[in-house]
PDB file of C-alpha atoms in Angstrom:
ATOM      1  CA  ALA A   4      26.755  29.218 -71.908  1.00 87.00           C
ATOM      2  CA  TRP A   5      27.004  26.735 -69.030  1.00 91.00           C
ATOM      3  CA  VAL A   6      24.749  28.818 -66.777  1.00 91.00           C
ATOM      4  CA  LEU A   7      22.212  29.273 -69.587  1.00 89.00           C
ATOM      5  CA  SER A   8      22.319  25.517 -70.169  1.00 91.00           C
ATOM      6  CA  ILE A   9      21.562  24.879 -66.495  1.00 94.00           C
ATOM      7  CA  ILE A  10      18.659  27.353 -66.532  1.00 92.00           C
ATOM      8  CA  ARG A  11      17.300  25.766 -69.713  1.00 90.00           C
ATOM      9  CA  GLY A  12      17.538  22.272 -68.171  1.00 94.00           C
ATOM     10  CA  LEU A  13      15.669  23.339 -65.046  1.00 96.00           C
ATOM     11  CA  LEU A  14      12.926  25.016 -67.095  1.00 94.00           C
ATOM     12  CA  LEU A  15      12.458  21.936 -69.287  1.00 93.00           C
ATOM     13  CA  PHE A  16      12.365  19.728 -66.181  1.00 96.00           C
ATOM     14  CA  ALA A  17       9.638  21.893 -64.655  1.00 96.00           C
ATOM     15  CA  LEU A  18       7.670  21.952 -67.916  1.00 95.00           C
ATOM     16  CA  LEU A  19       7.630  18.179 -68.366  1.00 94.00           C
ATOM     17  CA  TYR A  20       7.024  17.603 -64.641  1.00 95.00           C
ATOM     18  CA  PHE A  21       3.826  19.665 -64.686  1.00 94.00           C
ATOM     19  CA  LEU A  22       2.681  18.393 -68.099  1.00 94.00           C
ATOM     20  CA  SER A  23       3.081  14.706 -67.193  1.00 94.00           C
ATOM     21  CA  PRO A  24      -0.415  14.343 -65.605  1.00 94.00           C
ATOM     22  CA  LEU A  25      -2.016  15.796 -68.752  1.00 92.00           C
ATOM     23  CA  ILE A  26      -0.019  13.483 -71.023  1.00 88.00           C
ATOM     24  CA  SER A  27      -0.900  10.510 -68.828  1.00 89.00           C
ATOM     25  CA  SER A  28      -4.581  11.441 -68.947  1.00 89.00           C
ATOM     26  CA  PHE A  29      -4.463  11.929 -72.755  1.00 84.00           C
ATOM     27  CA  TYR A  30      -3.252   8.359 -73.337  1.00 80.00           C
ATOM     28  CA  GLY A  31      -5.076   6.806 -70.401  1.00 82.00           C
ATOM     29  CA  GLU A  32      -1.837   5.289 -69.046  1.00 81.00           C
ATOM     30  CA  ASP A  33      -1.196   6.010 -65.351  1.00 86.00           C
ATOM     31  CA  VAL A  34       2.434   4.882 -65.552  1.00 86.00           C
ATOM     32  CA  LEU A  35       3.209   7.849 -67.838  1.00 87.00           C
ATOM     33  CA  ASN A  36       2.582  10.334 -65.027  1.00 91.00           C
ATOM     34  CA  LEU A  37       5.356   9.128 -62.727  1.00 91.00           C
ATOM     35  CA  GLY A  38       7.480   7.830 -65.611  1.00 92.00           C
ATOM     36  CA  LEU A  39       7.711  11.225 -67.317  1.00 94.00           C
ATOM     37  CA  LYS A  40       8.468  12.957 -64.020  1.00 94.00           C
ATOM     38  CA  VAL A  41      11.400  10.598 -63.534  1.00 93.00           C
ATOM     39  CA  LEU A  42      12.625  11.053 -67.113  1.00 93.00           C
ATOM     40  CA  ALA A  43      12.410  14.840 -66.737  1.00 95.00           C
ATOM     41  CA  ILE A  44      15.477  14.625 -64.468  1.00 96.00           C
ATOM     42  CA  VAL A  45      17.500  13.938 -67.621  1.00 95.00           C
ATOM     43  CA  PHE A  46      17.084  17.622 -68.567  1.00 96.00           C
ATOM     44  CA  ILE A  47      18.822  18.626 -65.319  1.00 96.00           C
ATOM     45  CA  PHE A  48      21.741  16.238 -65.887  1.00 96.00           C
ATOM     46  CA  ASP A  49      22.121  17.444 -69.485  1.00 94.00           C
ATOM     47  CA  GLY A  50      22.008  21.064 -68.355  1.00 94.00           C
ATOM     48  CA  PHE A  51      24.858  20.565 -65.883  1.00 95.00           C
ATOM     49  CA  SER A  52      27.077  18.734 -68.421  1.00 95.00           C
ATOM     50  CA  ASN A  53      30.459  20.269 -69.191  1.00 93.00           C
ATOM     51  CA  THR A  54      30.034  22.796 -72.015  1.00 91.00           C
ATOM     52  CA  TYR A  55      33.761  22.631 -72.796  1.00 91.00           C
ATOM     53  CA  MET A  56      33.061  19.343 -74.630  1.00 90.00           C
ATOM     54  CA  VAL A  57      31.634  21.404 -77.491  1.00 87.00           C
ATOM     55  CA  LEU A  58      35.124  22.769 -78.251  1.00 86.00           C
ATOM     56  CA  TYR A  59      36.232  19.304 -79.386  1.00 85.00           C
ATOM     57  CA  GLN A  60      33.372  19.270 -81.878  1.00 79.00           C
ATOM     58  CA  LYS A  61      34.123  22.824 -83.015  1.00 79.00           C
ATOM     59  CA  ASN A  62      37.783  21.913 -83.637  1.00 80.00           C
ATOM     60  CA  ILE A  63      36.742  18.651 -85.372  1.00 73.00           C
ATOM     61  CA  ASP A  64      38.573  16.633 -82.697  1.00 77.00           C
ATOM     62  CA  PHE A  65      36.269  13.693 -82.061  1.00 77.00           C
ATOM     63  CA  LYS A  66      38.545  11.393 -80.084  1.00 83.00           C
ATOM     64  CA  LYS A  67      37.288  12.497 -76.655  1.00 86.00           C
ATOM     65  CA  ILE A  68      33.695  12.850 -77.875  1.00 84.00           C
ATOM     66  CA  ALA A  69      33.833   9.265 -79.186  1.00 82.00           C
ATOM     67  CA  LEU A  70      35.289   8.113 -75.856  1.00 86.00           C
ATOM     68  CA  LEU A  71      32.478   9.831 -73.954  1.00 88.00           C
ATOM     69  CA  ASN A  72      29.810   8.310 -76.221  1.00 86.00           C
ATOM     70  CA  LEU A  73      31.275   4.785 -76.163  1.00 88.00           C
ATOM     71  CA  ILE A  74      31.642   4.614 -72.372  1.00 90.00           C
ATOM     72  CA  THR A  75      28.202   6.121 -71.810  1.00 91.00           C
ATOM     73  CA  GLU A  76      26.474   3.762 -74.263  1.00 88.00           C
ATOM     74  CA  PHE A  77      28.283   0.690 -72.931  1.00 90.00           C
ATOM     75  CA  LEU A  78      27.525   1.421 -69.281  1.00 91.00           C
ATOM     76  CA  GLY A  79      23.943   2.334 -70.184  1.00 89.00           C
ATOM     77  CA  ILE A  80      23.369  -0.996 -71.953  1.00 90.00           C
ATOM     78  CA  VAL A  81      24.882  -2.956 -69.047  1.00 92.00           C
ATOM     79  CA  ALA A  82      22.728  -1.056 -66.555  1.00 92.00           C
ATOM     80  CA  VAL A  83      19.521  -1.701 -68.518  1.00 91.00           C
ATOM     81  CA  ILE A  84      20.275  -5.434 -68.847  1.00 92.00           C
ATOM     82  CA  ILE A  85      20.945  -5.785 -65.114  1.00 93.00           C
ATOM     83  CA  LEU A  86      17.876  -3.739 -64.155  1.00 91.00           C
ATOM     84  CA  ALA A  87      15.675  -5.621 -66.643  1.00 91.00           C
ATOM     85  CA  TYR A  88      16.798  -8.946 -65.168  1.00 91.00           C
ATOM     86  CA  TYR A  89      15.792  -7.931 -61.643  1.00 91.00           C
ATOM     87  CA  LEU A  90      12.866  -5.541 -62.231  1.00 90.00           C
ATOM     88  CA  ARG A  91      11.297  -7.048 -65.392  1.00 87.00           C
ATOM     89  CA  ASN A  92       9.183  -3.959 -66.096  1.00 87.00           C
ATOM     90  CA  ILE A  93       9.288  -0.514 -67.700  1.00 85.00           C
ATOM     91  CA  TRP A  94      11.279   0.964 -64.796  1.00 90.00           C
ATOM     92  CA  ALA A  95      14.366  -0.882 -65.982  1.00 91.00           C
ATOM     93  CA  LEU A  96      14.332   1.231 -69.146  1.00 90.00           C
ATOM     94  CA  LEU A  97      13.529   4.487 -67.349  1.00 91.00           C
ATOM     95  CA  PHE A  98      16.252   4.072 -64.714  1.00 92.00           C
ATOM     96  CA  GLY A  99      18.621   2.968 -67.476  1.00 91.00           C
ATOM     97  CA  VAL A 100      18.070   6.252 -69.313  1.00 92.00           C
ATOM     98  CA  LEU A 101      18.637   8.196 -66.084  1.00 93.00           C
ATOM     99  CA  PHE A 102      21.829   6.277 -65.368  1.00 94.00           C
ATOM    100  CA  SER A 103      23.182   6.958 -68.883  1.00 93.00           C
ATOM    101  CA  SER A 104      22.443  10.672 -68.585  1.00 94.00           C
ATOM    102  CA  LEU A 105      24.089  10.909 -65.160  1.00 95.00           C
ATOM    103  CA  THR A 106      27.116   8.976 -66.432  1.00 94.00           C
ATOM    104  CA  ARG A 107      27.473  11.296 -69.431  1.00 93.00           C
ATOM    105  CA  MET A 108      27.364  14.363 -67.190  1.00 95.00           C
ATOM    106  CA  LEU A 109      30.003  13.050 -64.753  1.00 94.00           C
ATOM    107  CA  LEU A 110      32.307  11.797 -67.524  1.00 93.00           C
ATOM    108  CA  SER A 111      32.147  15.136 -69.338  1.00 93.00           C
ATOM    109  CA  TYR A 112      34.050  16.671 -66.386  1.00 94.00           C
ATOM    110  CA  LYS A 113      36.514  13.796 -66.290  1.00 91.00           C
ATOM    111  CA  ILE A 114      37.293  13.775 -70.013  1.00 90.00           C
ATOM    112  CA  ALA A 115      37.354  17.510 -70.835  1.00 89.00           C
ATOM    113  CA  GLU A 116      40.563  19.403 -70.102  1.00 86.00           C
ATOM    114  CA  LYS A 117      38.693  22.375 -68.581  1.00 89.00           C
ATOM    115  CA  ASN A 118      35.687  22.773 -66.324  1.00 90.00           C
ATOM    116  CA  PRO A 119      33.230  25.695 -66.388  1.00 90.00           C
ATOM    117  CA  ARG A 120      32.487  27.917 -63.419  1.00 88.00           C
ATOM    118  CA  PHE A 121      29.459  29.973 -62.448  1.00 88.00           C
ATOM    119  CA  SER A 122      29.650  33.271 -64.290  1.00 85.00           C
ATOM    120  CA  PHE A 123      27.062  35.427 -65.982  1.00 85.00           C
ATOM    121  CA  ASP A 124      27.532  38.278 -68.433  1.00 87.00           C
ATOM    122  CA  LYS A 125      24.315  39.933 -69.588  1.00 86.00           C
ATOM    123  CA  LYS A 126      25.728  41.033 -72.935  1.00 88.00           C
ATOM    124  CA  LEU A 127      27.140  37.617 -73.808  1.00 88.00           C
ATOM    125  CA  ALA A 128      24.002  35.915 -72.525  1.00 86.00           C
ATOM    126  CA  TRP A 129      21.813  38.093 -74.735  1.00 87.00           C
ATOM    127  CA  GLU A 130      23.978  37.403 -77.809  1.00 85.00           C
ATOM    128  CA  MET A 131      23.798  33.658 -77.226  1.00 83.00           C
ATOM    129  CA  PHE A 132      20.094  33.784 -76.475  1.00 82.00           C
ATOM    130  CA  HIS A 133      19.409  35.852 -79.624  1.00 79.00           C
ATOM    131  CA  TYR A 134      21.181  33.265 -81.780  1.00 75.00           C
ATOM    132  CA  SER A 135      20.053  30.138 -79.956  1.00 80.00           C
ATOM    133  CA  LYS A 136      16.382  31.061 -79.538  1.00 81.00           C
ATOM    134  CA  TYR A 137      15.800  30.039 -83.146  1.00 82.00           C
ATOM    135  CA  LEU A 138      17.888  26.892 -82.689  1.00 81.00           C
ATOM    136  CA  THR A 139      15.857  25.970 -79.611  1.00 82.00           C
ATOM    137  CA  GLY A 140      12.653  26.757 -81.477  1.00 85.00           C
ATOM    138  CA  ALA A 141      13.834  24.714 -84.448  1.00 84.00           C
ATOM    139  CA  GLY A 142      14.657  21.829 -82.114  1.00 85.00           C
ATOM    140  CA  ILE A 143      11.143  21.927 -80.668  1.00 87.00           C
ATOM    141  CA  LEU A 144       9.643  22.042 -84.163  1.00 88.00           C
ATOM    142  CA  VAL A 145      11.801  19.113 -85.315  1.00 86.00           C
ATOM    143  CA  PHE A 146      10.593  17.129 -82.301  1.00 87.00           C
ATOM    144  CA  LEU A 147       6.953  17.935 -83.071  1.00 87.00           C
ATOM    145  CA  THR A 148       7.252  17.180 -86.796  1.00 86.00           C
ATOM    146  CA  THR A 149       8.908  13.808 -86.085  1.00 84.00           C
ATOM    147  CA  ARG A 150       6.772  12.778 -83.086  1.00 87.00           C
ATOM    148  CA  LEU A 151       3.328  14.209 -83.830  1.00 88.00           C
ATOM    149  CA  ASP A 152       2.610  11.191 -86.026  1.00 90.00           C
ATOM    150  CA  ASP A 153       3.430   8.704 -83.237  1.00 90.00           C
ATOM    151  CA  GLY A 154       1.281  10.559 -80.727  1.00 88.00           C
ATOM    152  CA  LEU A 155      -1.691  10.764 -83.059  1.00 90.00           C
ATOM    153  CA  ILE A 156      -1.543   7.116 -84.131  1.00 91.00           C
ATOM    154  CA  GLY A 157      -1.280   5.973 -80.509  1.00 85.00           C
ATOM    155  CA  LYS A 158      -4.387   7.976 -79.656  1.00 86.00           C
ATOM    156  CA  LEU A 159      -6.527   7.324 -82.755  1.00 89.00           C
ATOM    157  CA  LEU A 160      -5.517   3.856 -83.956  1.00 89.00           C
ATOM    158  CA  GLY A 161      -4.107   2.128 -80.873  1.00 86.00           C
ATOM    159  CA  MET A 162      -0.799   0.561 -79.914  1.00 84.00           C
ATOM    160  CA  ARG A 163      -0.933  -2.257 -82.493  1.00 89.00           C
ATOM    161  CA  GLU A 164      -1.045   0.169 -85.419  1.00 92.00           C
ATOM    162  CA  LEU A 165       1.587   2.322 -83.693  1.00 91.00           C
ATOM    163  CA  GLY A 166       3.847  -0.731 -83.616  1.00 91.00           C
ATOM    164  CA  PHE A 167       3.429  -1.192 -87.370  1.00 93.00           C
ATOM    165  CA  TYR A 168       4.137   2.473 -88.015  1.00 94.00           C
ATOM    166  CA  ILE A 169       7.201   2.712 -85.755  1.00 92.00           C
ATOM    167  CA  ASN A 170       8.840  -0.274 -87.449  1.00 92.00           C
ATOM    168  CA  ALA A 171       8.041   1.112 -90.908  1.00 93.00           C
ATOM    169  CA  TYR A 172       9.513   4.461 -89.849  1.00 92.00           C
ATOM    170  CA  PHE A 173      12.608   2.751 -88.444  1.00 91.00           C
ATOM    171  CA  PHE A 174      13.478   0.827 -91.614  1.00 92.00           C
ATOM    172  CA  ALA A 175      12.593   3.724 -93.927  1.00 91.00           C
ATOM    173  CA  ASN A 176      14.913   6.042 -91.983  1.00 88.00           C
ATOM    174  CA  LEU A 177      17.882   3.671 -91.704  1.00 86.00           C
ATOM    175  CA  PRO A 178      19.954   5.562 -94.323  1.00 82.00           C
ATOM    176  CA  ALA A 179      19.114   8.914 -92.753  1.00 78.00           C
ATOM    177  CA  THR A 180      19.829   7.872 -89.166  1.00 77.00           C
ATOM    178  CA  HIS A 181      23.096   6.128 -90.003  1.00 75.00           C
ATOM    179  CA  ILE A 182      24.360   8.938 -92.205  1.00 73.00           C
ATOM    180  CA  THR A 183      23.406  11.453 -89.514  1.00 69.00           C
ATOM    181  CA  ALA A 184      25.172   9.411 -86.841  1.00 66.00           C
ATOM    182  CA  ILE A 185      28.404   9.284 -88.855  1.00 72.00           C
ATOM    183  CA  LEU A 186      28.515  12.600 -90.733  1.00 75.00           C
ATOM    184  CA  GLY A 187      26.153  14.745 -88.621  1.00 73.00           C
ATOM    185  CA  PRO A 188      28.714  15.751 -85.970  1.00 73.00           C
ATOM    186  CA  LEU A 189      31.190  16.643 -88.752  1.00 78.00           C
ATOM    187  CA  ILE A 190      28.989  18.603 -91.134  1.00 83.00           C
ATOM    188  CA  PHE A 191      28.034  21.603 -88.987  1.00 83.00           C
ATOM    189  CA  PRO A 192      31.483  22.420 -87.523  1.00 83.00           C
ATOM    190  CA  THR A 193      33.062  22.012 -90.978  1.00 83.00           C
ATOM    191  CA  TYR A 194      30.493  24.325 -92.538  1.00 86.00           C
ATOM    192  CA  ALA A 195      31.083  26.826 -89.730  1.00 84.00           C
ATOM    193  CA  TYR A 196      34.849  26.689 -90.255  1.00 83.00           C
ATOM    194  CA  TYR A 197      34.501  27.767 -93.907  1.00 83.00           C
ATOM    195  CA  SER A 198      31.482  30.046 -93.429  1.00 81.00           C
ATOM    196  CA  GLN A 199      33.492  33.184 -94.309  1.00 84.00           C
ATOM    197  CA  ASP A 200      34.857  31.732 -97.554  1.00 84.00           C
ATOM    198  CA  GLN A 201      32.032  31.600-100.104  1.00 85.00           C
ATOM    199  CA  GLU A 202      33.906  29.600-102.737  1.00 87.00           C
ATOM    200  CA  LYS A 203      35.100  26.911-100.335  1.00 88.00           C
ATOM    201  CA  MET A 204      31.659  26.786 -98.742  1.00 87.00           C
ATOM    202  CA  ASN A 205      30.083  26.132-102.160  1.00 88.00           C
ATOM    203  CA  GLN A 206      32.563  23.353-102.912  1.00 89.00           C
ATOM    204  CA  LEU A 207      32.155  21.808 -99.478  1.00 89.00           C
ATOM    205  CA  PHE A 208      28.354  21.803 -99.624  1.00 90.00           C
ATOM    206  CA  LEU A 209      28.293  20.171-103.062  1.00 90.00           C
ATOM    207  CA  ARG A 210      30.854  17.584-101.966  1.00 90.00           C
ATOM    208  CA  VAL A 211      28.884  16.677 -98.845  1.00 88.00           C
ATOM    209  CA  LEU A 212      25.635  16.538-100.830  1.00 89.00           C
ATOM    210  CA  LYS A 213      27.286  14.258-103.391  1.00 90.00           C
ATOM    211  CA  VAL A 214      28.625  11.825-100.772  1.00 87.00           C
ATOM    212  CA  VAL A 215      25.310  11.653 -98.913  1.00 87.00           C
ATOM    213  CA  SER A 216      23.315  11.227-102.138  1.00 89.00           C
ATOM    214  CA  ILE A 217      25.566   8.445-103.456  1.00 90.00           C
ATOM    215  CA  ILE A 218      24.895   6.458-100.279  1.00 87.00           C
ATOM    216  CA  THR A 219      21.292   7.273 -99.408  1.00 89.00           C
ATOM    217  CA  ILE A 220      19.557   7.264-102.804  1.00 91.00           C
ATOM    218  CA  PRO A 221      20.513   3.640-103.698  1.00 92.00           C
ATOM    219  CA  ALA A 222      19.854   2.576-100.092  1.00 90.00           C
ATOM    220  CA  ALA A 223      16.389   4.159-100.103  1.00 91.00           C
ATOM    221  CA  PHE A 224      15.347   2.533-103.369  1.00 93.00           C
ATOM    222  CA  GLY A 225      16.811  -0.769-102.168  1.00 92.00           C
ATOM    223  CA  ILE A 226      14.545  -0.621 -99.090  1.00 92.00           C
ATOM    224  CA  LEU A 227      11.626   0.290-101.363  1.00 92.00           C
ATOM    225  CA  ALA A 228      12.251  -2.740-103.588  1.00 93.00           C
ATOM    226  CA  LEU A 229      12.670  -5.120-100.649  1.00 91.00           C
ATOM    227  CA  SER A 230       9.955  -3.718 -98.384  1.00 91.00           C
ATOM    228  CA  ASP A 231       7.833  -6.904 -98.486  1.00 91.00           C
ATOM    229  CA  GLU A 232      10.861  -9.066 -97.694  1.00 90.00           C
ATOM    230  CA  ILE A 233      11.910  -6.762 -94.844  1.00 88.00           C
ATOM    231  CA  ALA A 234       8.529  -7.181 -93.189  1.00 89.00           C
ATOM    232  CA  ALA A 235       8.003 -10.888 -93.846  1.00 88.00           C
ATOM    233  CA  VAL A 236      11.538 -12.249 -93.426  1.00 87.00           C
ATOM    234  CA  LEU A 237      13.140  -9.966 -90.842  1.00 85.00           C
ATOM    235  CA  LEU A 238      10.074  -9.442 -88.656  1.00 86.00           C
ATOM    236  CA  GLY A 239       7.571 -12.123 -89.647  1.00 86.00           C
ATOM    237  CA  GLU A 240       4.331 -12.373 -91.639  1.00 87.00           C
ATOM    238  CA  ILE A 241       2.381 -10.600 -88.899  1.00 90.00           C
ATOM    239  CA  TRP A 242       4.207  -7.351 -89.786  1.00 91.00           C
ATOM    240  CA  LEU A 243       3.113  -7.216 -93.440  1.00 91.00           C
ATOM    241  CA  PRO A 244       0.457  -4.520 -92.746  1.00 92.00           C
ATOM    242  CA  MET A 245       3.305  -2.039 -92.288  1.00 93.00           C
ATOM    243  CA  VAL A 246       4.524  -2.395 -95.907  1.00 93.00           C
ATOM    244  CA  PRO A 247       2.333   0.307 -97.572  1.00 94.00           C
ATOM    245  CA  ALA A 248       3.440   2.878 -94.994  1.00 94.00           C
ATOM    246  CA  LEU A 249       7.050   1.736 -95.356  1.00 94.00           C
ATOM    247  CA  LYS A 250       6.969   2.325 -99.128  1.00 94.00           C
ATOM    248  CA  VAL A 251       5.840   5.927 -98.604  1.00 95.00           C
ATOM    249  CA  LEU A 252       8.151   6.620 -95.658  1.00 94.00           C
ATOM    250  CA  VAL A 253      11.153   5.566 -97.750  1.00 94.00           C
ATOM    251  CA  PHE A 254      10.878   8.931 -99.516  1.00 94.00           C
ATOM    252  CA  PHE A 255      10.540  10.679 -96.165  1.00 93.00           C
ATOM    253  CA  GLY A 256      13.795   9.037 -95.064  1.00 91.00           C
ATOM    254  CA  LEU A 257      15.501   9.919 -98.340  1.00 92.00           C
ATOM    255  CA  PHE A 258      14.719  13.632 -98.100  1.00 91.00           C
ATOM    256  CA  ARG A 259      15.483  13.599 -94.373  1.00 89.00           C
ATOM    257  CA  SER A 260      18.982  12.271 -95.045  1.00 88.00           C
ATOM    258  CA  ILE A 261      19.595  14.968 -97.655  1.00 86.00           C
ATOM    259  CA  GLY A 262      18.200  17.478 -95.152  1.00 85.00           C
ATOM    260  CA  GLY A 263      21.212  16.610 -92.999  1.00 84.00           C
ATOM    261  CA  CYS A 264      23.260  18.583 -95.556  1.00 85.00           C
ATOM    262  CA  THR A 265      20.963  21.593 -95.950  1.00 86.00           C
ATOM    263  CA  GLY A 266      19.828  22.366 -92.388  1.00 85.00           C
ATOM    264  CA  PRO A 267      23.336  22.763 -90.864  1.00 87.00           C
ATOM    265  CA  LEU A 268      24.257  25.139 -93.701  1.00 88.00           C
ATOM    266  CA  PHE A 269      21.815  27.801 -92.499  1.00 87.00           C
ATOM    267  CA  LYS A 270      23.033  27.440 -88.916  1.00 85.00           C
ATOM    268  CA  ALA A 271      26.665  27.769 -89.985  1.00 85.00           C
ATOM    269  CA  MET A 272      25.864  30.912 -91.980  1.00 85.00           C
ATOM    270  CA  GLY A 273      24.256  32.494 -88.907  1.00 83.00           C
ATOM    271  CA  LYS A 274      20.731  32.152 -90.300  1.00 85.00           C
ATOM    272  CA  PRO A 275      18.907  29.768 -87.925  1.00 84.00           C
ATOM    273  CA  LYS A 276      15.872  32.049 -88.271  1.00 86.00           C
ATOM    274  CA  VAL A 277      15.355  30.792 -91.842  1.00 89.00           C
ATOM    275  CA  LEU A 278      15.402  27.192 -90.668  1.00 87.00           C
ATOM    276  CA  PHE A 279      12.979  27.974 -87.840  1.00 89.00           C
ATOM    277  CA  TRP A 280      10.322  29.462 -90.117  1.00 92.00           C
ATOM    278  CA  VAL A 281      10.654  26.709 -92.710  1.00 92.00           C
ATOM    279  CA  LEU A 282      10.110  24.136 -89.946  1.00 91.00           C
ATOM    280  CA  PHE A 283       7.202  26.182 -88.571  1.00 93.00           C
ATOM    281  CA  TRP A 284       5.305  26.062 -91.867  1.00 94.00           C
ATOM    282  CA  LYS A 285       6.226  22.428 -92.320  1.00 93.00           C
ATOM    283  CA  LEU A 286       4.612  21.641 -88.963  1.00 93.00           C
ATOM    284  CA  ALA A 287       1.567  23.736 -89.915  1.00 94.00           C
ATOM    285  CA  ILE A 288       1.069  21.653 -93.089  1.00 95.00           C
ATOM    286  CA  ILE A 289       1.476  18.381 -91.168  1.00 94.00           C
ATOM    287  CA  ALA A 290      -0.999  19.519 -88.503  1.00 93.00           C
ATOM    288  CA  ALA A 291      -3.541  20.454 -91.187  1.00 94.00           C
ATOM    289  CA  ILE A 292      -3.515  17.153 -93.085  1.00 95.00           C
ATOM    290  CA  ILE A 293      -2.397  14.432 -90.656  1.00 94.00           C
ATOM    291  CA  TYR A 294      -5.707  13.980 -88.818  1.00 94.00           C
ATOM    292  CA  PRO A 295      -8.016  13.482 -91.815  1.00 95.00           C
ATOM    293  CA  LEU A 296      -5.478  11.314 -93.651  1.00 95.00           C
ATOM    294  CA  THR A 297      -4.906   9.128 -90.566  1.00 93.00           C
ATOM    295  CA  VAL A 298      -8.643   8.726 -89.924  1.00 93.00           C
ATOM    296  CA  HIS A 299      -9.393   7.752 -93.537  1.00 93.00           C
ATOM    297  CA  TYR A 300      -6.288   5.747 -94.518  1.00 93.00           C
ATOM    298  CA  GLY A 301      -4.722   4.619 -91.233  1.00 93.00           C
ATOM    299  CA  ILE A 302      -0.929   4.541 -90.925  1.00 94.00           C
ATOM    300  CA  LEU A 303      -0.605   4.895 -94.722  1.00 94.00           C
ATOM    301  CA  GLY A 304      -2.355   8.247 -94.452  1.00 95.00           C
ATOM    302  CA  THR A 305      -0.028   9.257 -91.610  1.00 95.00           C
ATOM    303  CA  ALA A 306       2.979   8.350 -93.737  1.00 95.00           C
ATOM    304  CA  ILE A 307       1.668  10.499 -96.605  1.00 96.00           C
ATOM    305  CA  ALA A 308       0.968  13.385 -94.205  1.00 95.00           C
ATOM    306  CA  VAL A 309       4.595  13.554 -93.009  1.00 94.00           C
ATOM    307  CA  THR A 310       6.242  12.802 -96.367  1.00 95.00           C
ATOM    308  CA  ILE A 311       4.589  15.568 -98.417  1.00 95.00           C
ATOM    309  CA  PRO A 312       5.776  18.439 -96.144  1.00 94.00           C
ATOM    310  CA  MET A 313       9.271  16.912 -95.895  1.00 93.00           C
ATOM    311  CA  THR A 314       9.521  16.898 -99.696  1.00 94.00           C
ATOM    312  CA  LEU A 315       8.262  20.480 -99.991  1.00 94.00           C
ATOM    313  CA  GLU A 316      10.678  21.599 -97.259  1.00 93.00           C
ATOM    314  CA  GLN A 317      13.743  20.256 -99.050  1.00 91.00           C
ATOM    315  CA  PHE A 318      12.817  21.676-102.454  1.00 93.00           C
ATOM    316  CA  TYR A 319      12.270  25.086-100.849  1.00 93.00           C
ATOM    317  CA  LEU A 320      15.597  24.921 -98.963  1.00 91.00           C
ATOM    318  CA  TRP A 321      17.414  23.965-102.173  1.00 90.00           C
ATOM    319  CA  ALA A 322      15.896  26.997-103.878  1.00 91.00           C
ATOM    320  CA  LEU A 323      17.073  29.249-101.035  1.00 90.00           C
ATOM    321  CA  ILE A 324      20.560  27.764-101.077  1.00 88.00           C
ATOM    322  CA  LYS A 325      20.824  28.208-104.843  1.00 86.00           C
TER     323      LYS A 325
END
């Protein structure tokens, strides 16, 4: 697994390195060319990280994982503040990300009780590749479905409208992101632990769904009711144009938070292929409707274009689970 992770990291580094001039040209920002090449190094650091850390997650032992995350985040924040004070430009953020990634890699060998060594077994590699190819594909599709909107708005409507949209997306997804941050690392390994016991799996899924729903549904409708106040009071009157998109994206965030219960279930049951194809068709729907809706209705149209497929995805996954 460690060797495959290294190979994957090197391939992703090479891919982003060679794509960076095209991305820079697409947005007309020269800084993106060198900036993306620098950020691509993160893939290498992540690839070399200690794979034994995953055993703590599998065994639902989060003490060392929490320690790794806390130290990495703290040192990363300190590094960015110091670099921002002296550099006062975008490179402070880029080097800060690199520093955090390097710190995480080095600490993973310090914190874990075991360290991996170079070894390669074709049979094991093929088994892992066969399972993880759909997970990798699903990860790419998730990235595209959650970032296609930003890329299109930045190109079609400009950075001002992108600012409105990103803030609307941020507040609308607060319940989803916070629930995912707290429960996300627990849900998949717990599902996997009971994957061979159908009755316990049923009970566990319903319990998790109940807890998430009790928190996220009231939170989502609270954000919907206070959307004008969020824009005007928290950010200022200048941010009011984001409110219509925020009111639509609230439902995107709601179904996304509930999706944190359904997606891991298919992975735990050894069916990542199902998740991959659902995400594939979700992306196809977004790609078909996002351009005309964005051109005609601005960021409100973009919000509608990502919310409709998210809603359809969850209803379909619920039907499959049932």
